[in-house]
XYZ file of C-alpha atoms in Angstrom:
282
model
C 102.538 112.850 107.793
C 100.355 112.968 104.689
C 98.238 109.826 104.999
C 97.286 109.735 101.314
C 100.948 109.141 100.418
C 100.529 105.584 101.666
C 98.412 104.469 98.714
C 99.621 103.026 95.429
C 100.684 105.476 92.707
C 97.776 104.433 90.499
C 95.204 105.112 93.217
C 96.780 108.471 94.021
C 96.614 109.366 90.330
C 92.945 108.371 90.168
C 92.248 110.672 93.111
C 94.119 113.498 91.395
C 92.012 112.997 88.263
C 88.641 113.149 90.027
C 89.844 116.098 92.105
C 90.647 117.944 88.887
C 87.174 117.186 87.528
C 85.533 118.288 90.772
C 87.522 121.535 90.888
C 86.496 122.254 87.290
C 82.762 122.051 88.069
C 82.408 118.417 87.034
C 83.617 118.998 83.473
C 85.619 116.072 82.075
C 88.239 117.610 79.822
C 91.141 115.191 79.350
C 93.568 117.904 78.208
C 92.706 120.091 81.208
C 93.030 117.164 83.608
C 96.405 116.323 82.076
C 97.581 119.867 82.709
C 96.247 119.922 86.285
C 97.712 116.550 87.259
C 100.937 116.639 85.200
C 99.987 113.247 83.773
C 100.138 112.586 80.032
C 96.885 112.505 78.077
C 97.037 108.770 77.411
C 97.423 108.001 81.124
C 94.562 110.332 82.078
C 92.306 108.736 79.459
C 93.097 105.252 80.779
C 92.555 106.297 84.374
C 89.225 107.950 83.558
C 87.916 104.792 81.877
C 88.700 102.864 85.074
C 87.206 105.577 87.292
C 83.875 105.290 85.449
C 83.422 101.878 87.093
C 83.317 103.601 90.477
C 80.711 106.221 89.584
C 77.170 105.202 90.413
C 74.006 106.303 88.631
C 73.070 109.953 89.110
C 76.389 110.817 90.741
C 77.944 114.041 89.564
C 81.524 115.112 90.249
C 80.282 118.663 90.425
C 78.837 117.845 93.856
C 81.106 117.552 96.888
C 79.189 114.628 98.433
C 79.404 112.655 95.181
C 83.076 113.499 94.783
C 83.822 112.273 98.317
C 81.777 109.092 97.773
C 83.634 108.229 94.550
C 86.949 109.071 96.189
C 86.086 106.758 99.071
C 85.309 103.822 96.754
C 88.616 104.245 94.967
C 90.581 104.309 98.225
C 88.700 101.404 99.804
C 89.342 99.245 96.747
C 93.083 99.615 97.323
C 94.975 96.684 98.806
C 96.930 99.217 100.830
C 93.678 100.295 102.480
C 92.954 96.680 103.387
C 96.425 96.279 104.877
C 96.249 99.455 106.941
C 92.667 98.866 108.051
C 93.497 95.468 109.515
C 96.789 96.519 111.108
C 95.403 99.710 112.624
C 92.427 97.909 114.134
C 94.720 95.348 115.756
C 93.732 92.392 113.596
C 96.043 89.560 112.535
C 97.351 89.769 108.975
C 98.895 86.624 107.517
C 101.669 87.591 105.116
C 100.974 84.681 102.731
C 97.174 84.870 102.825
C 97.245 88.630 102.239
C 99.529 88.223 99.211
C 97.310 85.525 97.731
C 94.090 87.438 98.352
C 95.374 90.571 96.626
C 97.510 88.852 93.947
C 100.711 90.458 95.192
C 104.281 89.298 94.873
C 106.347 89.108 98.044
C 108.761 91.725 96.712
C 105.943 94.179 95.956
C 104.405 93.811 99.407
C 107.769 94.169 101.126
C 108.604 97.288 99.087
C 105.336 98.929 100.083
C 105.833 98.013 103.742
C 109.329 99.520 103.612
C 107.904 102.711 102.100
C 105.090 102.924 104.669
C 107.627 102.437 107.454
C 109.562 105.436 106.189
C 106.376 107.504 106.472
C 105.665 106.129 109.950
C 109.169 106.740 111.261
C 108.489 110.229 112.731
C 105.851 108.642 114.977
C 108.198 105.817 116.001
C 105.846 103.287 114.374
C 106.696 100.443 112.006
C 105.090 97.437 110.369
C 106.909 94.245 111.303
C 106.723 90.634 110.118
C 106.979 87.939 112.770
C 106.283 84.217 112.351
C 104.391 84.806 109.122
C 102.153 87.580 110.459
C 102.238 91.339 110.007
C 101.576 93.796 112.817
C 102.209 97.432 113.613
C 104.696 98.157 116.395
C 105.030 101.262 118.531
C 103.348 103.155 121.353
C 99.646 102.384 121.524
C 98.769 106.061 121.820
C 100.708 106.805 118.623
C 99.056 103.924 116.760
C 95.611 105.228 117.705
C 96.552 108.758 116.678
C 97.691 107.530 113.283
C 94.604 105.295 112.942
C 92.374 108.323 113.495
C 94.305 110.277 110.870
C 94.055 107.411 108.409
C 90.344 106.641 108.745
C 89.314 110.296 108.782
C 91.439 111.039 105.707
C 89.818 108.163 103.814
C 86.207 108.507 104.985
C 85.899 112.226 105.799
C 82.930 111.399 108.018
C 80.643 110.537 105.086
C 80.554 106.810 105.890
C 81.124 104.663 108.957
C 84.353 102.633 108.605
C 83.762 100.093 111.366
C 81.416 97.314 110.284
C 81.601 95.427 113.593
C 80.425 98.407 115.651
C 76.992 100.017 115.382
C 77.351 103.671 114.423
C 74.078 104.887 115.978
C 74.971 103.304 119.314
C 78.392 104.975 119.471
C 77.193 108.356 118.174
C 74.310 108.379 120.642
C 76.695 107.561 123.481
C 79.125 110.289 122.431
C 76.432 112.953 121.966
C 74.057 112.138 124.779
C 76.124 110.411 127.449
C 79.533 112.039 127.059
C 79.089 115.547 125.732
C 75.774 116.214 127.433
C 77.364 114.903 130.587
C 80.316 117.283 130.499
C 78.180 120.160 129.257
C 79.901 121.623 126.261
C 78.690 121.746 122.700
C 80.434 120.566 119.564
C 79.377 120.575 115.935
C 77.921 117.401 114.434
C 81.073 116.737 112.422
C 83.082 116.842 115.647
C 80.659 114.399 117.251
C 81.423 112.025 114.387
C 85.178 112.563 114.752
C 84.933 111.663 118.435
C 82.848 108.609 117.496
C 85.616 107.508 115.099
C 88.322 107.983 117.745
C 86.321 106.293 120.506
C 85.497 103.324 118.277
C 89.157 102.874 117.298
C 89.905 102.699 121.028
C 87.197 100.070 121.596
C 88.182 97.875 118.640
C 91.870 97.887 119.528
C 91.042 97.075 123.149
C 88.900 94.181 121.910
C 91.941 92.820 120.056
C 94.166 93.091 123.109
C 95.855 96.391 122.196
C 95.558 98.538 125.308
C 97.003 101.785 126.595
C 99.182 101.354 129.655
C 99.640 103.879 132.443
C 103.256 104.279 131.283
C 102.093 105.556 127.864
C 100.046 108.492 129.108
C 101.527 111.596 130.788
C 102.908 110.925 134.266
C 100.598 113.547 135.776
C 97.411 112.026 134.278
C 96.099 110.391 137.449
C 96.567 113.518 139.562
C 95.270 115.745 136.781
C 92.090 113.746 136.135
C 91.386 113.278 139.835
C 91.525 117.055 140.275
C 88.224 117.370 138.388
C 85.724 116.922 141.195
C 82.393 118.053 139.725
C 79.615 115.439 139.662
C 79.451 115.984 135.899
C 83.029 114.840 135.350
C 82.796 112.008 137.872
C 79.717 110.719 136.067
C 81.617 110.680 132.776
C 84.378 108.563 134.324
C 81.799 106.206 135.788
C 80.051 105.812 132.430
C 83.309 104.841 130.751
C 83.949 102.285 133.465
C 80.488 100.705 133.692
C 79.182 101.039 130.136
C 82.332 100.026 128.242
C 84.395 98.429 131.003
C 87.426 100.625 130.300
C 90.485 100.292 132.518
C 91.726 103.222 134.566
C 94.458 103.943 132.003
C 91.946 103.833 129.129
C 89.531 106.136 130.971
C 92.279 108.642 131.659
C 93.470 108.432 128.058
C 89.989 109.160 126.694
C 89.383 112.028 129.114
C 92.719 113.576 128.190
C 91.947 113.318 124.465
C 88.667 115.171 125.011
C 90.704 118.045 126.405
C 92.821 118.327 123.266
C 89.853 120.013 121.538
C 89.553 123.785 121.700
C 85.776 123.501 122.290
C 86.467 122.057 125.729
C 87.984 125.324 126.890
C 84.969 127.373 125.808
C 83.376 126.281 129.092
C 84.810 128.781 131.559
C 84.642 126.398 134.515
C 86.629 123.727 132.623
C 89.162 126.295 131.408
C 89.771 127.662 134.913
C 89.917 124.182 136.403
C 92.423 123.018 133.766
C 94.698 125.970 134.521
C 94.527 125.254 138.255
C 95.209 121.551 137.719
C 98.260 122.266 135.563
C 99.549 124.830 138.057
C 99.134 122.418 140.942
C 100.950 119.640 139.069
C 103.633 121.918 137.633
C 102.703 120.971 134.077
């Protein structure tokens, strides 16, 4: 699904406006923006005036980093971002308190939830309201997959989304204790992607949202146990002792590592994966 479709129409239009400016070398031409976005001139002019409040000194929409920073501020200021952030990280969301905080009517909030649920349907996920609280319902593995999509789409790796978790600690662990341990190289941006995904796992676990053995492939235990090298065993031990992950969570993380093509650039891991799948008939 296209994660950006979740946001309010106004926010999506603001993003379309700054994208037009960025793609036209930072030149602000209202008529050109109107043509690019299919929005009338009056609407574009109004949106641009509001966008100016999100542009900091010395920022230039001709530069990709500045464009992404401005885009991020616009998205983070959305009440839809706040809703999704809390739900995807496993936090409690009071229906009434959320409405009051963001000056929303009940009908508007329910309409947006209904729309988001339509987008989530292919992943068998849905936002539900129970006893005055909102939560997201579905397989934990699917929720984490969508959470990764959502946070990466919004942040693009330029900022750290998770205020309660120290970025340097997680990135160092991923780079030096995980990837050095299993001996394959990834680009820095991929290190950050793994740090995002790993942190989503940790935060959801902290809020009681855990992966069960039933949610990961039936062959996971046999498949993971097939990897006998000291390198791989050390990785499993680190996940157990350093972060106190359950067996199911350790297997889940190790399986997600193997979804990356870089993993199979190590010939030993590629051959071992083929043998493991052959042995398990998978």
